[in-house]
mmCIF file of C-alpha atoms and ligand atoms in Angstrom:
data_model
loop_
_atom_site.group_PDB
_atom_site.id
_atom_site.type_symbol
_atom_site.label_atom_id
_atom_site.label_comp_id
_atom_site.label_asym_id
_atom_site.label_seq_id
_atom_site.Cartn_x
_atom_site.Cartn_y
_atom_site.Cartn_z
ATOM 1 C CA UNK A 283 -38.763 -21.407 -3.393
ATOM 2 C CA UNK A 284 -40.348 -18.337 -2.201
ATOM 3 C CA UNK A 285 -41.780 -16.254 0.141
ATOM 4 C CA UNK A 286 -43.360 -17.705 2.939
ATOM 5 C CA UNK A 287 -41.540 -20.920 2.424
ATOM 6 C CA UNK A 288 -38.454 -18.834 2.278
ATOM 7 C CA UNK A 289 -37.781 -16.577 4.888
ATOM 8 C CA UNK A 290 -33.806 -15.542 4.731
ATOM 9 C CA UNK A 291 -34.276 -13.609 8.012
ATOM 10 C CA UNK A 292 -34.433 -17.190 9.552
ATOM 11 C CA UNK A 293 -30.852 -17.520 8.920
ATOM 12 C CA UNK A 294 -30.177 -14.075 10.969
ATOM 13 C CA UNK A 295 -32.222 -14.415 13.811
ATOM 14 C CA UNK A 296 -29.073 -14.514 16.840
ATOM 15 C CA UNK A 297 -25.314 -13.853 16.529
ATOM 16 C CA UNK A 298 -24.384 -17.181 16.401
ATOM 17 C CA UNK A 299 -26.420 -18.298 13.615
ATOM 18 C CA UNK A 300 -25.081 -14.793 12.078
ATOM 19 C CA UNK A 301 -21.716 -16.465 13.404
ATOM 20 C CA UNK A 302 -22.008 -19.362 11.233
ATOM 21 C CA UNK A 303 -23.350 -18.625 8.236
ATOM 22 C CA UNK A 304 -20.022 -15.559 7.157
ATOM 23 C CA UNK A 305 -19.193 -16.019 4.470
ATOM 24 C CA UNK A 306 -16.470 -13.229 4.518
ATOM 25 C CA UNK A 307 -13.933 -13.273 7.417
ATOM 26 C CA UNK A 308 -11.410 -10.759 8.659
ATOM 27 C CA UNK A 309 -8.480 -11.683 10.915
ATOM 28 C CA UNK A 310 -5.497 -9.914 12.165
ATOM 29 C CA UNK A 311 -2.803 -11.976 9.582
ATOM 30 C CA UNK A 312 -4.273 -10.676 7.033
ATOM 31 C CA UNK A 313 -3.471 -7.131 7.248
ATOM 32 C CA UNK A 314 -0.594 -4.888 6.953
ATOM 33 C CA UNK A 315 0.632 -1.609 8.492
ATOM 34 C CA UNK A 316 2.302 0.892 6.733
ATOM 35 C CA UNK A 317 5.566 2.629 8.695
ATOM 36 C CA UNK A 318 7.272 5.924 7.383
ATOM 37 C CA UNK A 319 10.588 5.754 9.043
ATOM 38 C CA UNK A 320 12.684 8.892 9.545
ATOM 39 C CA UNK A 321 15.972 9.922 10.611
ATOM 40 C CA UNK A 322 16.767 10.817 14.290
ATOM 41 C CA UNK A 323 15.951 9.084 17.337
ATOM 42 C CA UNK A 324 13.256 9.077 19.997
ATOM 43 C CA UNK A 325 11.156 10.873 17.018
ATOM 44 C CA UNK A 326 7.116 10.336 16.889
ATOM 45 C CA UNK A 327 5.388 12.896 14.893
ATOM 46 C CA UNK A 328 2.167 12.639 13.905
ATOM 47 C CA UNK A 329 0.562 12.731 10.350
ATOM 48 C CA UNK A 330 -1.799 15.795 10.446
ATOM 49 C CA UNK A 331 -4.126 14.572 8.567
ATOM 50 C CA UNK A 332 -4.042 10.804 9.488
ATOM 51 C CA UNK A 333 -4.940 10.923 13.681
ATOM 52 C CA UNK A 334 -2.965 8.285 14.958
ATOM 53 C CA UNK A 335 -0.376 7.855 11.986
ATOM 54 C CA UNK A 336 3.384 8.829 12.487
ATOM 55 C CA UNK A 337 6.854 9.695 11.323
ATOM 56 C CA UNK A 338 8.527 7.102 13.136
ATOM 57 C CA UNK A 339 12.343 7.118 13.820
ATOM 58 C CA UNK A 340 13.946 3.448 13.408
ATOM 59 C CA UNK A 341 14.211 2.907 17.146
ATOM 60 C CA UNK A 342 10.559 4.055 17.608
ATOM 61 C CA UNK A 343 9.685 2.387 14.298
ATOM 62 C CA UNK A 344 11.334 -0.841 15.976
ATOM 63 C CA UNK A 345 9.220 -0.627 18.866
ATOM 64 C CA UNK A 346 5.899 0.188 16.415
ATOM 65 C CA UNK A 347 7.166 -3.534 15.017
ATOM 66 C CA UNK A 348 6.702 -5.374 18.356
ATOM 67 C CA UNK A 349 3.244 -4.130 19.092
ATOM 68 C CA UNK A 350 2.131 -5.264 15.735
ATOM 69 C CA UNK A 351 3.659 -8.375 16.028
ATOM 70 C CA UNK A 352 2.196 -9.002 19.231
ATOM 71 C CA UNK A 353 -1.073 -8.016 17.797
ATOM 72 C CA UNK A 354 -0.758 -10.897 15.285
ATOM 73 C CA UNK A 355 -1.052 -8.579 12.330
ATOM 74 C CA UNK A 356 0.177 -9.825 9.056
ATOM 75 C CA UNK A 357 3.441 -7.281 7.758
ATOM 76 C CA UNK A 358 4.847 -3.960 7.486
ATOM 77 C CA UNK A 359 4.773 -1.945 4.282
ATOM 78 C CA UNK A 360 7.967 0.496 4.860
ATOM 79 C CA UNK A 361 8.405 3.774 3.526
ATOM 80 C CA UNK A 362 11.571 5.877 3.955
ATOM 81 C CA UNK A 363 11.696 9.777 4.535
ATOM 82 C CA UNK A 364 15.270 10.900 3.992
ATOM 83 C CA UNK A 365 16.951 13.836 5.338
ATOM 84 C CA UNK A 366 18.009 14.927 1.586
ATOM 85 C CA UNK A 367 16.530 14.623 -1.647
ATOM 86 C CA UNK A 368 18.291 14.966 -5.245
ATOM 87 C CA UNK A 369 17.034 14.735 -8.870
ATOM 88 C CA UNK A 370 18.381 11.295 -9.083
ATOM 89 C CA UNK A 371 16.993 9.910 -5.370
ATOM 90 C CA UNK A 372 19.783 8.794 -4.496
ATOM 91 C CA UNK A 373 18.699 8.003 -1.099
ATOM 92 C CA UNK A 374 16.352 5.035 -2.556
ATOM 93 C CA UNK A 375 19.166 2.845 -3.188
ATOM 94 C CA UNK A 376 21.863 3.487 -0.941
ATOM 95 C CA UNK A 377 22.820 0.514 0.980
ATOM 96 C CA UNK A 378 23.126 3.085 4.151
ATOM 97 C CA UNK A 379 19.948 4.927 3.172
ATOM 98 C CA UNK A 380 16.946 5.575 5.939
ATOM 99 C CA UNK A 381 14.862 2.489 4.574
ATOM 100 C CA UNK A 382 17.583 0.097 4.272
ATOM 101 C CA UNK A 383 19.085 0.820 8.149
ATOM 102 C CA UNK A 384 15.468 0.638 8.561
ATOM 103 C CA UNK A 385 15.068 -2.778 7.652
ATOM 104 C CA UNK A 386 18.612 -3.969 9.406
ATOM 105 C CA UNK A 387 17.189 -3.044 12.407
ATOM 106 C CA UNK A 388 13.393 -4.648 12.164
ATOM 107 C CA UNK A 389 14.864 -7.497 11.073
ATOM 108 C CA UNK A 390 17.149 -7.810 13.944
ATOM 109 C CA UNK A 391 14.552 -7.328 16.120
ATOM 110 C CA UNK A 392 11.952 -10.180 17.524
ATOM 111 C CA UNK A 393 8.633 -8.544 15.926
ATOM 112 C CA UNK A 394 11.130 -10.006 12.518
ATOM 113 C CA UNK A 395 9.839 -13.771 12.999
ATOM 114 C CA UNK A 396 6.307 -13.312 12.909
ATOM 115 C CA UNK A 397 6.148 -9.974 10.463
ATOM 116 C CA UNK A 398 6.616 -9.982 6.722
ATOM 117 C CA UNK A 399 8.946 -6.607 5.812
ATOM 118 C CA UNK A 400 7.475 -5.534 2.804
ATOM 119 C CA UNK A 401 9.593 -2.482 1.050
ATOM 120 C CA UNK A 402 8.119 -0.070 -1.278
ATOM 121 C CA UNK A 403 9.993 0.040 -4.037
ATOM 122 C CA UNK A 404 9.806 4.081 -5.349
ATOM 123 C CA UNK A 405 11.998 7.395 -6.092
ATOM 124 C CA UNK A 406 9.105 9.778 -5.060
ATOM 125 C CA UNK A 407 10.626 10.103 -1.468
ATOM 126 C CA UNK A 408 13.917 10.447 -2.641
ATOM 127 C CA UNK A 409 13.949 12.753 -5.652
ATOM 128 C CA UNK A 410 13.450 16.344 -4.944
ATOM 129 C CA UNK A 411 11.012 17.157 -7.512
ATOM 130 C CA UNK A 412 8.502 14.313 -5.696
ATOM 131 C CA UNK A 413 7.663 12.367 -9.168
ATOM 132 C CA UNK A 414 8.304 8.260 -9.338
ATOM 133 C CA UNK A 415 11.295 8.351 -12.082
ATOM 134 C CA UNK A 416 13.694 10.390 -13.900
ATOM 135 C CA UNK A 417 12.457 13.742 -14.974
ATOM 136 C CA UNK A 418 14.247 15.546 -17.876
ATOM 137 C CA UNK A 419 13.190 19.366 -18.972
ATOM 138 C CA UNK A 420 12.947 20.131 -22.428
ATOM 139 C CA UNK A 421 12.261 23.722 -21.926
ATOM 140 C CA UNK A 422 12.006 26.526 -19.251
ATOM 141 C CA UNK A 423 8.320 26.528 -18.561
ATOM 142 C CA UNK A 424 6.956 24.472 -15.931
ATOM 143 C CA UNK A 425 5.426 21.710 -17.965
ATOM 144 C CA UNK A 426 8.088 21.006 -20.531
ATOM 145 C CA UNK A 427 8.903 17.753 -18.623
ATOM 146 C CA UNK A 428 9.117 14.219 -19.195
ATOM 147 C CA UNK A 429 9.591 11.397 -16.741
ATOM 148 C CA UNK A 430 11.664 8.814 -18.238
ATOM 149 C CA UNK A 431 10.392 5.350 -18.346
ATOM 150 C CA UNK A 432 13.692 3.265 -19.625
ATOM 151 C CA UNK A 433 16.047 5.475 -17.379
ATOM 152 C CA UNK A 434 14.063 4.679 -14.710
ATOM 153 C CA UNK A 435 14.053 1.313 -14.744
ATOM 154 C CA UNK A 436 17.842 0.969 -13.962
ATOM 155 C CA UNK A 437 17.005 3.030 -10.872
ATOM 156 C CA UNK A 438 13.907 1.288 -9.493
ATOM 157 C CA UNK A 439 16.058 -2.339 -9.899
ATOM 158 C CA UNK A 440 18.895 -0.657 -7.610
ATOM 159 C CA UNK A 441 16.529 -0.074 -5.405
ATOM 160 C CA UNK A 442 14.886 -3.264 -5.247
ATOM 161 C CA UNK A 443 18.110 -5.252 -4.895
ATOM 162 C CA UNK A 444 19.299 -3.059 -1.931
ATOM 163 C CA UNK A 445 16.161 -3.196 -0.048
ATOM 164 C CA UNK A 446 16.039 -6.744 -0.487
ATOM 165 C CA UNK A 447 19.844 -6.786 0.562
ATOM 166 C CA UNK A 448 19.470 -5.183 3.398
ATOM 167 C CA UNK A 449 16.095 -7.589 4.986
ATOM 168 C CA UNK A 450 13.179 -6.616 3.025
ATOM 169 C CA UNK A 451 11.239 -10.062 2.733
ATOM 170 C CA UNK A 452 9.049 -8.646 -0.184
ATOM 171 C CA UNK A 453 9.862 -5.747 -2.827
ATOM 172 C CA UNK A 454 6.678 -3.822 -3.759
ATOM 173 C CA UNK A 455 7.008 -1.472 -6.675
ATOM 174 C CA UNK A 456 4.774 1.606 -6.784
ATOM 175 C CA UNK A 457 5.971 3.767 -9.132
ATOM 176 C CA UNK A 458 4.289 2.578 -12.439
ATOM 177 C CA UNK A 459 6.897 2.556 -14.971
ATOM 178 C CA UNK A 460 6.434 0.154 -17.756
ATOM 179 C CA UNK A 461 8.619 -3.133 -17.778
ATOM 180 C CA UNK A 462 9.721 -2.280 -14.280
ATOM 181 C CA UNK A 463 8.471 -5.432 -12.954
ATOM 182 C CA UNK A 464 10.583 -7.468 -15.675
ATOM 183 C CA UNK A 465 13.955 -5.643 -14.437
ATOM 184 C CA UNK A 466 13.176 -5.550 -10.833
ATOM 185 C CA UNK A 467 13.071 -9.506 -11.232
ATOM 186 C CA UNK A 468 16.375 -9.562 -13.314
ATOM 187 C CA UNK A 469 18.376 -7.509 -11.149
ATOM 188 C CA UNK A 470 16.820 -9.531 -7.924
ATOM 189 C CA UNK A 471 18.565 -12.669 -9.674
ATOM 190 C CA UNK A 472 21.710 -11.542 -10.407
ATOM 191 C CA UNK A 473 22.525 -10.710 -7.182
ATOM 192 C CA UNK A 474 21.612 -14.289 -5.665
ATOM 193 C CA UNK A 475 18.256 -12.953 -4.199
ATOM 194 C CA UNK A 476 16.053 -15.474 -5.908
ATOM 195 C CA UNK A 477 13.415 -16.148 -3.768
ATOM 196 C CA UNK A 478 12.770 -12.313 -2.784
ATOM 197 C CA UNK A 479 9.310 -12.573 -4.169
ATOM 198 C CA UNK A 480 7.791 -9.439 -6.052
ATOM 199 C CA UNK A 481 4.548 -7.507 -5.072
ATOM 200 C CA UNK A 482 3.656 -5.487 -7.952
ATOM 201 C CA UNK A 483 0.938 -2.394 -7.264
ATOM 202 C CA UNK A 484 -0.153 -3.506 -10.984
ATOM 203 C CA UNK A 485 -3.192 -1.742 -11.359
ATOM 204 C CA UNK A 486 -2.519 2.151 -9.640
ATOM 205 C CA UNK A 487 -5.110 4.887 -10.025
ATOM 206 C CA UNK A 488 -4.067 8.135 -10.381
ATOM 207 C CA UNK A 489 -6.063 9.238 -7.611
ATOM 208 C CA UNK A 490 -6.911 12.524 -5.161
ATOM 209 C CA UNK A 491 -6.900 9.472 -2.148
ATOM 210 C CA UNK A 492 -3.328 10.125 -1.934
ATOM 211 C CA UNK A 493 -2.979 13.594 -0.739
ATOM 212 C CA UNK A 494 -2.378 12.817 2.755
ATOM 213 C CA UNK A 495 0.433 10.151 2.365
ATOM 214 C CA UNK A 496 1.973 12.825 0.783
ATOM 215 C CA UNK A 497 1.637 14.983 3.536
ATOM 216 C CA UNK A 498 3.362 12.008 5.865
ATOM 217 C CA UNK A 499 6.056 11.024 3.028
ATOM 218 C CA UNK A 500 7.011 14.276 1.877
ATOM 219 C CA UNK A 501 6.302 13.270 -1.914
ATOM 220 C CA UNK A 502 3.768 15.552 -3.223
ATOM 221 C CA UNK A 503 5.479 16.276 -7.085
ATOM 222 C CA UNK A 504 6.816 19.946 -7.343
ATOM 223 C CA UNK A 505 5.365 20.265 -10.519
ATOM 224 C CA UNK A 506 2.467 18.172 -12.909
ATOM 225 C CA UNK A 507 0.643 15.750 -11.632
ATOM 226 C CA UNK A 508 1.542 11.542 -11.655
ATOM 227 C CA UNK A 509 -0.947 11.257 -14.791
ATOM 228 C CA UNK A 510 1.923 9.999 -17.700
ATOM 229 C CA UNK A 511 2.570 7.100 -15.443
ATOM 230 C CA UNK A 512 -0.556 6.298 -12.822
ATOM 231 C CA UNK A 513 -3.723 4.585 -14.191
ATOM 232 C CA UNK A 514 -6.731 6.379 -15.130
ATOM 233 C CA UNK A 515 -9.586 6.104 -13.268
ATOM 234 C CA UNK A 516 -11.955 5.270 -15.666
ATOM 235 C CA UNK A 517 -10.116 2.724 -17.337
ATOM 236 C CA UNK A 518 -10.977 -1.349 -15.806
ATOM 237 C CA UNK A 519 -9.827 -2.857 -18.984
ATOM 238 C CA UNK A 520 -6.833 -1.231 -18.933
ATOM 239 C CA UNK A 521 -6.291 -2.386 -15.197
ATOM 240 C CA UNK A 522 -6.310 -6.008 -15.783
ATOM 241 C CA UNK A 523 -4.051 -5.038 -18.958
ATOM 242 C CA UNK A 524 -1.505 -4.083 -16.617
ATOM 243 C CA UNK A 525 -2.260 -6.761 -14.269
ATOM 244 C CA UNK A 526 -1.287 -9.327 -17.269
ATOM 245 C CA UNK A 527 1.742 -7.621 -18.087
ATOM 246 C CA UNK A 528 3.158 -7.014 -14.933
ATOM 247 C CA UNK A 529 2.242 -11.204 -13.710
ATOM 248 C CA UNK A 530 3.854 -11.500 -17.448
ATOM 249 C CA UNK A 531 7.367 -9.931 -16.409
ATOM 250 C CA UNK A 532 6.788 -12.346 -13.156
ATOM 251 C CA UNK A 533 5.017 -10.399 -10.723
ATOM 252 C CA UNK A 534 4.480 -13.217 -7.893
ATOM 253 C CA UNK A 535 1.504 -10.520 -6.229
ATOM 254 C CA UNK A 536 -0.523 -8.078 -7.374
ATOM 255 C CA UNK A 537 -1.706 -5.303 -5.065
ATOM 256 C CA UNK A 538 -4.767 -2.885 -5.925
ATOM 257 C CA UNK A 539 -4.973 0.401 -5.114
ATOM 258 C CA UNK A 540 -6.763 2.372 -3.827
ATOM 259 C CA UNK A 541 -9.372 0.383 -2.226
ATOM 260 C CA UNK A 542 -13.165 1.366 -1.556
ATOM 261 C CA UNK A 543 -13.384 3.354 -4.788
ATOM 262 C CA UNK A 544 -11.723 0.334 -6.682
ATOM 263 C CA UNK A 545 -13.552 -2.435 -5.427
ATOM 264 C CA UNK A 546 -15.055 -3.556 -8.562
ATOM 265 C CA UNK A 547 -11.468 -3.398 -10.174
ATOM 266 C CA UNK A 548 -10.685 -5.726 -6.958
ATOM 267 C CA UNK A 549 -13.267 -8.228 -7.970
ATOM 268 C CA UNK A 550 -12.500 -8.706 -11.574
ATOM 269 C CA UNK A 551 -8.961 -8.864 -10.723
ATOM 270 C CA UNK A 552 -9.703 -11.844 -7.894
ATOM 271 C CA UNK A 553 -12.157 -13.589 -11.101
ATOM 272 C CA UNK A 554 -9.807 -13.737 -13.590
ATOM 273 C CA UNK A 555 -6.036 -14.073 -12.100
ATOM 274 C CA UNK A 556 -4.908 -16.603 -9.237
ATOM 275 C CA UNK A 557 -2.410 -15.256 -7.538
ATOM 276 C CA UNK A 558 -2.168 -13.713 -3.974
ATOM 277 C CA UNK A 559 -3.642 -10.363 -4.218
ATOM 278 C CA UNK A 560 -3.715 -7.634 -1.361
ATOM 279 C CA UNK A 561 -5.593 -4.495 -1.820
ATOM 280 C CA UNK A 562 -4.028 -0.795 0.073
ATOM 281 C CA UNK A 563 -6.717 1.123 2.018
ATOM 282 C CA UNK A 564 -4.818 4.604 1.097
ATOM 283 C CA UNK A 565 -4.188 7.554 3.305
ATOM 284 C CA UNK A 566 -7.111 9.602 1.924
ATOM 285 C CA UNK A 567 -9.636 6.375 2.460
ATOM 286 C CA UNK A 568 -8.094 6.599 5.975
ATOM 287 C CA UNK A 569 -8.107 10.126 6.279
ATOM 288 C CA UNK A 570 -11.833 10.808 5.232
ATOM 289 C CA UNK A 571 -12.891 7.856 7.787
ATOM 290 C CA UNK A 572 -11.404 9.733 10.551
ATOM 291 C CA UNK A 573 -12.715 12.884 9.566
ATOM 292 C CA UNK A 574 -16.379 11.706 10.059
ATOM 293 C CA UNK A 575 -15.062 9.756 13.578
ATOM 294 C CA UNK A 576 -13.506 13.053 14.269
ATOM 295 C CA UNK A 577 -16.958 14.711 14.462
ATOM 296 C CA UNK A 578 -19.275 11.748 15.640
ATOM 297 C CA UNK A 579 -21.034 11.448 12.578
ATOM 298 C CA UNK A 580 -20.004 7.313 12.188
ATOM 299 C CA UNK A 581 -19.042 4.594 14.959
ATOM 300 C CA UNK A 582 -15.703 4.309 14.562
ATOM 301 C CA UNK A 583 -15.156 0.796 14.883
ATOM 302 C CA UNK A 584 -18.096 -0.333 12.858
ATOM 303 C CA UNK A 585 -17.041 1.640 10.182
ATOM 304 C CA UNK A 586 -13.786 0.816 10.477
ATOM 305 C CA UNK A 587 -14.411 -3.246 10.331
ATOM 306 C CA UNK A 588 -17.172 -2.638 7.608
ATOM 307 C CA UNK A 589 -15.055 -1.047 5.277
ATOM 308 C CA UNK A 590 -11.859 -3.785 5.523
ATOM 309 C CA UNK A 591 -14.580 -6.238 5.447
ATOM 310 C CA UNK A 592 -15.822 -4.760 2.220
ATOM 311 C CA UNK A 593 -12.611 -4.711 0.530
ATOM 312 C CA UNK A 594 -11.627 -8.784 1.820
ATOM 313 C CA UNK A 595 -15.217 -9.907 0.040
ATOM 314 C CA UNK A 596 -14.407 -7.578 -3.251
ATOM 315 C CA UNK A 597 -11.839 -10.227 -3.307
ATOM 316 C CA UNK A 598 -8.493 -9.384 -1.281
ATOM 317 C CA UNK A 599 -6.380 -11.593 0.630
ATOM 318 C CA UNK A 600 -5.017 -9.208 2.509
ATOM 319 C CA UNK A 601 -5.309 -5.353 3.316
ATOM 320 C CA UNK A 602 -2.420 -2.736 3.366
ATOM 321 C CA UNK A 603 -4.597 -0.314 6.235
ATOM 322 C CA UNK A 604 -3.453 2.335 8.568
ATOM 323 C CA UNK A 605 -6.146 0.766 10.715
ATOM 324 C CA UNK A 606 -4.204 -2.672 10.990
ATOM 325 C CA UNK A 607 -3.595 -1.936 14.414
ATOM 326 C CA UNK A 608 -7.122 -0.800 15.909
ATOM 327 C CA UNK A 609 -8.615 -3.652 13.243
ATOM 328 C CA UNK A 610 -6.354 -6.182 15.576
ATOM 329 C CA UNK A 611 -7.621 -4.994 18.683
ATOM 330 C CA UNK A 612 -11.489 -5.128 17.762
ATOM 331 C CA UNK A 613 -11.226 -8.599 16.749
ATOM 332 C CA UNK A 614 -8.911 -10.335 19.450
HETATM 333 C C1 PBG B 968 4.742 5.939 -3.786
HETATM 334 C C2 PBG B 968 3.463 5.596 -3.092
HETATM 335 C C3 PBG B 968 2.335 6.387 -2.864
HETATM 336 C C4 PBG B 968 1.473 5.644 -2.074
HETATM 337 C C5 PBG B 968 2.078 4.415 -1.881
HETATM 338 N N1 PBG B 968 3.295 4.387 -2.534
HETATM 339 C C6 PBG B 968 2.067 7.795 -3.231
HETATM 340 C C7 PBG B 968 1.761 8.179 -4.595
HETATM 341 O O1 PBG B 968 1.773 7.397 -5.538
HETATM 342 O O2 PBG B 968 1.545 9.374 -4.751
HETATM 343 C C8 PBG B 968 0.150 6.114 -1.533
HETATM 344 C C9 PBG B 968 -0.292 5.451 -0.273
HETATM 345 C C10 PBG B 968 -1.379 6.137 0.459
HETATM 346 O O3 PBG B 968 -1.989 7.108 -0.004
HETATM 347 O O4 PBG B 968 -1.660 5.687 1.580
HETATM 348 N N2 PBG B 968 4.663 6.075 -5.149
#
């Protein structure tokens, strides 16, 4: 049928017509917010470049956990900052480190019954030259490095178990090693935590979007860049590769990242794999939003909404987004 006996602005003539015919929704379960917890107490500092993002200590961070819960959002995605950092980062899987205490304490808390905890599972806090894994030098100059995959591994699986030991409902490796899903899994079974389902950030870009959660974790890489081990962004075959592998060594969730300059990678993702898959609307997507807000060149909460709502009809289920919070409050 066609024009005039089609007329597809009849469909869009008042909001509630609008209303009925969505096809793509957004609600507040659905999203996640992201907490960096640090050590002291009474401590908010703000993320220069992310307005409204902060370095939370764990009481503040615990009170950062009610709001959101009371907001209906869907989860946390922690992060830890630790007070030291060492070439082996240590501080990722010490049962008394920053994240784990962090995780005692949300749990204990009320926000802990309507919140999923989800723990990033990565040394790049921890380790004091700010790469993922183990870095060996094979020579003086600055780029005779390696990260090791295999010695990694046994690292990343530490960490897993004692974040999920200490509360975290969900373990969400970011650091790209190969097979880490595989021994993250293993190690998760031997010590009895079974159900701790896995979120795997299968397909990560190497991407400039990061530079300001760098800023707010501390974990820009002293040296080189995260190239040997993050995705390249040209590569979509390669992306559902990894997706296959990682589901493969029993990833139970995949997340994509970044977001808005991914979204195709999103869609082929949601077309050819069913499982639950969230998408992470990174610092630097964040970041660049409030740049333009910051200067009145967009509406804020249009833009806002249109870009979460962009990244739920690419395909996600959910949305890891430093706007979880404001996102709640438009749509309540
Ligand atoms: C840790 C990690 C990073 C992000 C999430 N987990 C940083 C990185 O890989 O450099 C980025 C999140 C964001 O930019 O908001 N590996």
């Amino acid at each position: 049928m066609n024009f005039p006996a089609t007329r597809l602005r009849r469909l869009r003539a008042t909001p509630a017509l609008r209303s009925l015919v969505r096809e793509t929704h957004l609600h507040p379960g659905a999203l996640v917010y992201p907490l960096f917890l640090c050590e002291g107490e009474g401590i908010r500092r703000e993320v220069s470049s992310m307005p409204g993002v902060f370095n939370l200590s764990i009481d503040e961070a615990v009170k950062e956990a009610e709001a959101c819960a009371a907001l209906g959002l869907g989860g946390l995605l922690l992060f830890g900052l630790p007070d030291k950092k060492d070439e082996q980062g240590l501080g990722a899987y010490d049962s008394n480190g920053i994240t784990q205490r962090g995780l005692r304490a949300l749990k204990a808390s009320s926000a802990a019954q309507s919140l999923v905890l989800i723990a990033d599972v990565c040394l790049c806090e921890y380790t004091s030259h700010g790469h993922c894994g183990i870095v060996t030098r094979s020579g003086a100059n600055s780029a005779d490095y390696a990260i090791e995959n295999d010695a990694s591994l046994a690292l990343l699986a530490k960490t897993a178990t004692s974040l999920a030991e200490a509360g975290a409902d969900i373990v969400a490796p970011s650091d790209m090693m190969d097979g880490r899903v595989a021994a993250i899994r293993s190690a998760l079974d031997a010590v009895g935590k079974t159900n701790t389902p896995i979120l795997s950030y299968a397909s990560k870009f190497a991407s400039a979007f990061y530079g300001p959660f760098r800023e707010a974790a501390g974990s820009a890489p002293q040296f080189g860049d995260r190239r040997t081990y993050q995705m390249d962004g040209a590569n979509r075959r390669e992306a559902m590769r990894e997706i296959a592998q990682d589901l493969a060594e029993g990833a139970d969730m995949l997340l994509m990242k970044p977001a808005l300059p991914y979204l195709d990678i999103i869609r082929e993702a949601r077309d050819r794999f069913d499982v639950p898959l969230g998408a992470y609307q990174v610092s630097g997507e964040y970041a660049m939003l409030h740049a333009a807000f910051q200067r009145g060149w967009l509406d804020p909460e249009r833009a806002m909404l249109e870009s979460l709502l962009s990244i739920r009809r690419a395909g996600a289920d959910f949305i890891i987004t430093y706007f979880a919070k404001e996102a709640a409050h438009s749509l309540a």
